[in-house]
Amino acid sequence: FLILPSHQSHSHGTHLYNTLVRTFLSSPQISEITVEDPNEAFDDLRDYCDYARLTANGTFAQIHLAKALPSTLFQKRIGVRVPTGQLLDLPLLHHLRIKNKIAPRQFARLVEMYLLSLLPLATRQSGTARLTQRARSQNESDRQWYYWRLLVKQRVYKKNRDVLMQLERVERVEKVEETVGEQVGDYERLLRRMGERKERKERRKKKRGRDDEDEDEDEDEEKEGKKGGIDVDGRGEKRRERGKRKVVVDDDEELEGTPEPKKVKERGVDE
């Protein structure tokens, strides 16, 4: 969909996307929500909305990354596969993806982003400097950082396998490492912006709460003023007497048979 420039930055895209997704989720005829050839801006919008929805509906709370596994599973030998099934609960991930009707690649990216957000910022910013011990590290965060990078490498390799197999092994490893580094940077950017959006939303909510409190105080003061006959506006008259001044023609004058009824020019608001 298209949001015109004059209407951008007002959350119209977010509301429209979420409305469409809610419609798709409620339809039994739709099993998966996909987007064909999205641009970068739409990818960001989809990431924000999907991440917020999976956080709110409790999906992310069910996903956990292993904290410790035998180091023999991660030996650097040709043919040794990443023990994905022991790092994550794959049947649970499949169930959650189907339930939320998210495409496999999009769901994998959201899970990676969520698991990355659980790691300490210092660990994430260290890059590969803290991975010298890999799975043998005594630090739990360092081990999980190593496990997380393996999961991302595995997804990147599977997606680009045909291209990577045309490269020499050393060059292939370097290319995957470079891609994972770029992916980490992109996730950090999205997480940072989502944090900023959340802070702005909370500030607006607090501001609305303060405004509501001020309005309640004004209403209370006005009620007290009406009740006690207090001159609340400083004009020397009670608010409860406002609006009651009317020009009244004496009924007795009409009964006396005055030749012509008096024309009264009322003072009011100019049209």
Coordinates of C-alpha atoms in Angstrom, one line a residue:
F1 CA 0.0 0.0 0.0
L2 CA 1.0 3.6 -0.5
I3 CA 1.0 6.4 2.1
L4 CA 1.3 9.8 0.5
P5 CA 4.2 12.0 1.8
S6 CA 1.9 14.6 3.4
H7 CA 0.3 11.8 5.5
Q8 CA 3.5 9.9 6.5
S9 CA 4.9 9.9 10.0
H10 CA 1.4 9.7 11.5
S11 CA 1.3 5.9 12.0
H12 CA -1.2 5.4 9.2
G13 CA 1.0 2.7 7.7
T14 CA 1.2 0.9 11.0
H15 CA -2.6 1.0 11.6
L16 CA -3.3 -0.1 8.0
Y17 CA -0.9 -3.0 8.2
N18 CA -2.2 -4.2 11.6
T19 CA -5.7 -4.0 10.3
L20 CA -4.9 -6.2 7.3
V21 CA -3.0 -8.7 9.5
R22 CA -5.9 -8.9 12.0
T23 CA -8.3 -9.6 9.0
F24 CA -6.0 -12.3 7.7
L25 CA -5.5 -14.0 11.1
S26 CA -9.3 -14.2 11.5
S27 CA -9.8 -15.8 8.1
P28 CA -9.7 -19.7 8.1
Q29 CA -9.0 -19.6 4.4
I30 CA -5.6 -17.9 4.9
S31 CA -2.7 -20.0 6.2
E32 CA 0.3 -17.7 5.6
I33 CA 0.9 -13.9 5.2
T34 CA 3.5 -13.1 2.6
V35 CA 4.7 -9.9 1.0
E36 CA 6.0 -10.0 -2.6
D37 CA 9.2 -8.0 -3.2
P38 CA 8.9 -5.4 -0.4
N39 CA 11.1 -2.4 -0.3
E40 CA 13.3 -1.6 2.7
A41 CA 10.9 0.9 4.3
F42 CA 8.1 -1.7 4.2
D43 CA 10.4 -4.3 5.6
D44 CA 11.1 -2.1 8.6
L45 CA 7.4 -1.4 9.0
R46 CA 6.5 -5.1 8.9
D47 CA 9.3 -5.9 11.4
Y48 CA 8.1 -3.2 13.8
C49 CA 4.5 -4.4 13.7
D50 CA 5.2 -8.2 13.7
Y51 CA 7.7 -7.8 16.6
A52 CA 5.2 -5.8 18.6
R53 CA 2.4 -8.3 17.9
L54 CA 4.5 -11.4 18.9
T55 CA 5.6 -9.6 22.0
A56 CA 2.1 -8.7 23.0
N57 CA 0.5 -12.1 22.3
G58 CA 3.1 -14.0 24.3
T59 CA 4.8 -15.8 21.4
F60 CA 8.3 -14.6 22.2
A61 CA 7.9 -15.4 25.9
Q62 CA 7.8 -19.1 24.9
I63 CA 11.0 -19.1 22.9
H64 CA 14.3 -19.8 24.7
L65 CA 17.9 -20.3 23.5
A66 CA 20.0 -23.0 25.1
K67 CA 22.4 -21.9 27.7
A68 CA 24.8 -24.8 27.7
L69 CA 25.5 -27.7 25.4
P70 CA 28.4 -30.2 25.1
S71 CA 31.3 -28.5 23.4
T72 CA 31.8 -31.7 21.3
L73 CA 28.7 -30.7 19.3
F74 CA 30.5 -27.7 18.0
Q75 CA 33.8 -29.1 16.9
K76 CA 35.2 -27.4 13.8
R77 CA 35.3 -30.3 11.5
I78 CA 34.0 -30.6 8.0
G79 CA 30.6 -32.3 8.1
V80 CA 29.7 -31.2 11.6
R81 CA 26.3 -29.7 11.5
V82 CA 24.9 -26.9 13.8
P83 CA 22.8 -28.7 16.5
T84 CA 19.8 -26.5 15.8
G85 CA 17.4 -28.9 17.4
Q86 CA 19.2 -28.7 20.7
L87 CA 19.6 -24.9 20.6
L88 CA 15.9 -24.2 20.0
D89 CA 12.7 -26.1 20.4
L90 CA 12.0 -26.6 16.6
P91 CA 8.5 -28.2 17.0
L92 CA 7.4 -25.3 19.2
L93 CA 8.8 -22.7 16.7
H94 CA 6.9 -24.4 13.9
H95 CA 3.7 -24.4 15.9
L96 CA 4.1 -20.7 16.8
R97 CA 4.8 -19.8 13.2
I98 CA 1.8 -21.5 11.8
K99 CA -0.4 -20.0 14.6
N100 CA 0.7 -16.5 13.7
K101 CA 0.6 -17.2 9.9
I102 CA 4.1 -15.7 9.3
A103 CA 6.3 -16.8 6.4
P104 CA 9.4 -18.9 7.5
R105 CA 12.1 -16.4 6.7
Q106 CA 10.3 -13.5 8.4
F107 CA 9.6 -15.6 11.5
A108 CA 13.2 -16.7 11.7
R109 CA 14.4 -13.1 11.5
L110 CA 11.9 -12.0 14.2
V111 CA 13.1 -14.9 16.5
E112 CA 16.7 -13.9 15.9
M113 CA 16.0 -10.3 16.7
Y114 CA 14.2 -11.3 19.9
L115 CA 17.0 -13.6 21.1
L116 CA 19.6 -11.0 20.3
S117 CA 17.7 -8.5 22.4
L118 CA 18.0 -10.8 25.4
L119 CA 21.8 -10.7 25.3
P120 CA 23.7 -8.1 27.3
L121 CA 24.5 -5.0 25.1
A122 CA 28.2 -5.3 26.0
T123 CA 28.3 -8.8 24.7
R124 CA 26.6 -7.9 21.4
Q125 CA 28.9 -4.9 20.9
S126 CA 32.0 -7.0 21.4
G127 CA 31.6 -8.7 18.0
T128 CA 33.8 -11.8 17.8
A129 CA 36.2 -10.6 20.5
R130 CA 34.5 -12.7 23.1
L131 CA 34.2 -15.8 21.1
T132 CA 37.7 -17.2 21.5
Q133 CA 36.4 -20.1 23.7
R134 CA 33.2 -20.5 21.7
A135 CA 31.0 -23.2 23.3
R136 CA 33.6 -23.9 26.0
S137 CA 33.3 -20.4 27.5
Q138 CA 32.5 -20.2 31.2
N139 CA 30.4 -17.1 30.6
E140 CA 26.8 -17.9 29.9
S141 CA 26.2 -14.8 27.8
D142 CA 29.3 -15.5 25.7
R143 CA 28.1 -19.1 25.0
Q144 CA 24.6 -17.8 24.0
W145 CA 26.2 -15.2 21.8
Y146 CA 28.2 -18.0 20.0
Y147 CA 25.0 -20.1 19.7
W148 CA 23.1 -17.2 18.3
R149 CA 25.7 -16.5 15.7
L150 CA 25.7 -20.1 14.6
L151 CA 21.9 -20.0 14.0
V152 CA 22.2 -16.9 11.9
K153 CA 25.1 -18.3 9.9
Q154 CA 23.1 -21.4 9.3
R155 CA 20.1 -19.5 7.9
V156 CA 22.3 -17.2 5.8
Y157 CA 24.2 -20.2 4.4
K158 CA 21.0 -22.1 3.5
K159 CA 19.5 -19.0 1.8
N160 CA 22.6 -18.3 -0.3
R161 CA 24.0 -21.9 -0.7
D162 CA 24.1 -21.9 -4.5
V163 CA 26.1 -18.7 -4.7
L164 CA 28.4 -19.6 -1.8
M165 CA 29.3 -23.0 -3.2
Q166 CA 30.9 -21.3 -6.2
L167 CA 33.5 -19.7 -3.8
E168 CA 36.6 -21.2 -2.2
R169 CA 36.0 -22.4 1.3
V170 CA 38.1 -19.6 3.0
E171 CA 36.3 -17.0 1.0
R172 CA 33.0 -18.6 1.7
V173 CA 33.6 -18.5 5.5
E174 CA 34.6 -14.8 5.2
K175 CA 31.5 -14.0 3.2
V176 CA 29.1 -15.6 5.7
E177 CA 30.9 -13.8 8.6
E178 CA 30.5 -10.5 6.8
T179 CA 26.8 -11.1 6.2
V180 CA 26.2 -12.0 9.8
G181 CA 28.0 -8.8 10.9
E182 CA 25.7 -6.8 8.7
Q183 CA 22.7 -8.6 10.0
V184 CA 23.6 -7.9 13.6
G185 CA 24.0 -4.2 12.7
D186 CA 20.5 -4.2 11.0
Y187 CA 18.9 -5.9 14.0
E188 CA 20.5 -3.4 16.4
R189 CA 19.2 -0.5 14.3
L190 CA 15.6 -2.0 14.4
L191 CA 15.8 -2.7 18.2
R192 CA 17.1 0.8 18.9
R193 CA 14.3 2.4 16.8
M194 CA 11.7 0.3 18.4
G195 CA 12.9 1.4 21.8
E196 CA 12.7 5.0 20.7
R197 CA 9.2 4.5 19.4
K198 CA 8.2 2.9 22.7
E199 CA 9.6 5.8 24.7
R200 CA 7.8 8.4 22.6
K201 CA 4.5 6.4 23.0
E202 CA 5.0 6.3 26.8
R203 CA 5.8 10.1 26.9
R204 CA 2.6 10.8 24.9
K205 CA 0.6 8.6 27.2
K206 CA 2.0 10.3 30.3
K207 CA 1.3 13.7 28.7
R208 CA -2.3 12.7 28.0
G209 CA -2.6 11.5 31.6
R210 CA -1.4 14.9 32.9
D211 CA -3.8 16.8 30.6
D212 CA -6.7 14.6 31.9
E213 CA -5.7 15.3 35.5
D214 CA -5.6 19.1 34.8
E215 CA -9.0 18.9 33.2
D216 CA -10.4 17.0 36.2
E217 CA -9.0 19.7 38.5
D218 CA -10.5 22.5 36.5
E219 CA -13.9 20.7 36.5
D220 CA -13.6 20.3 40.3
E221 CA -12.8 23.9 40.8
E222 CA -15.7 25.0 38.6
K223 CA -18.1 22.8 40.5
E224 CA -16.9 24.2 43.8
G225 CA -17.3 27.7 42.4
K226 CA -20.9 27.1 41.4
K227 CA -21.7 25.5 44.7
G228 CA -20.3 28.2 46.8
G229 CA -21.1 31.2 44.6
I230 CA -17.4 32.0 44.2
D231 CA -16.3 34.6 41.7
V232 CA -14.1 32.2 39.8
D233 CA -13.5 34.3 36.7
G234 CA -12.7 37.6 38.4
R235 CA -15.5 39.5 36.6
G236 CA -17.7 40.1 39.7
E237 CA -20.5 37.7 38.8
K238 CA -21.3 34.1 39.7
R239 CA -21.0 31.5 37.0
R240 CA -24.3 30.0 38.0
E241 CA -25.9 33.3 37.1
R242 CA -24.4 33.4 33.6
G243 CA -26.7 32.8 30.7
K244 CA -29.8 33.5 32.7
R245 CA -30.2 37.2 31.7
K246 CA -33.1 37.4 29.2
V247 CA -35.2 40.3 28.0
V248 CA -38.7 39.6 29.2
V249 CA -41.9 41.4 27.9
D250 CA -44.3 41.9 30.8
D251 CA -47.4 39.9 30.2
D252 CA -49.5 42.6 31.9
E253 CA -48.6 45.1 29.1
E254 CA -50.0 42.8 26.5
L255 CA -53.2 42.3 28.5
E256 CA -53.7 46.0 28.8
G257 CA -54.2 46.2 25.0
T258 CA -51.2 48.2 24.1
P259 CA -51.7 49.3 20.5
E260 CA -48.4 47.8 19.2
P261 CA -46.3 45.2 20.9
K262 CA -42.9 46.4 22.0
K263 CA -40.1 45.5 19.8
V264 CA -37.3 44.1 21.8
K265 CA -33.8 44.1 20.3
E266 CA -31.9 41.3 22.0
R267 CA -28.2 41.5 22.5
G268 CA -26.6 38.4 21.2
V269 CA -23.7 37.1 19.1
D270 CA -23.3 38.7 15.7
E271 CA -24.1 36.4 12.8

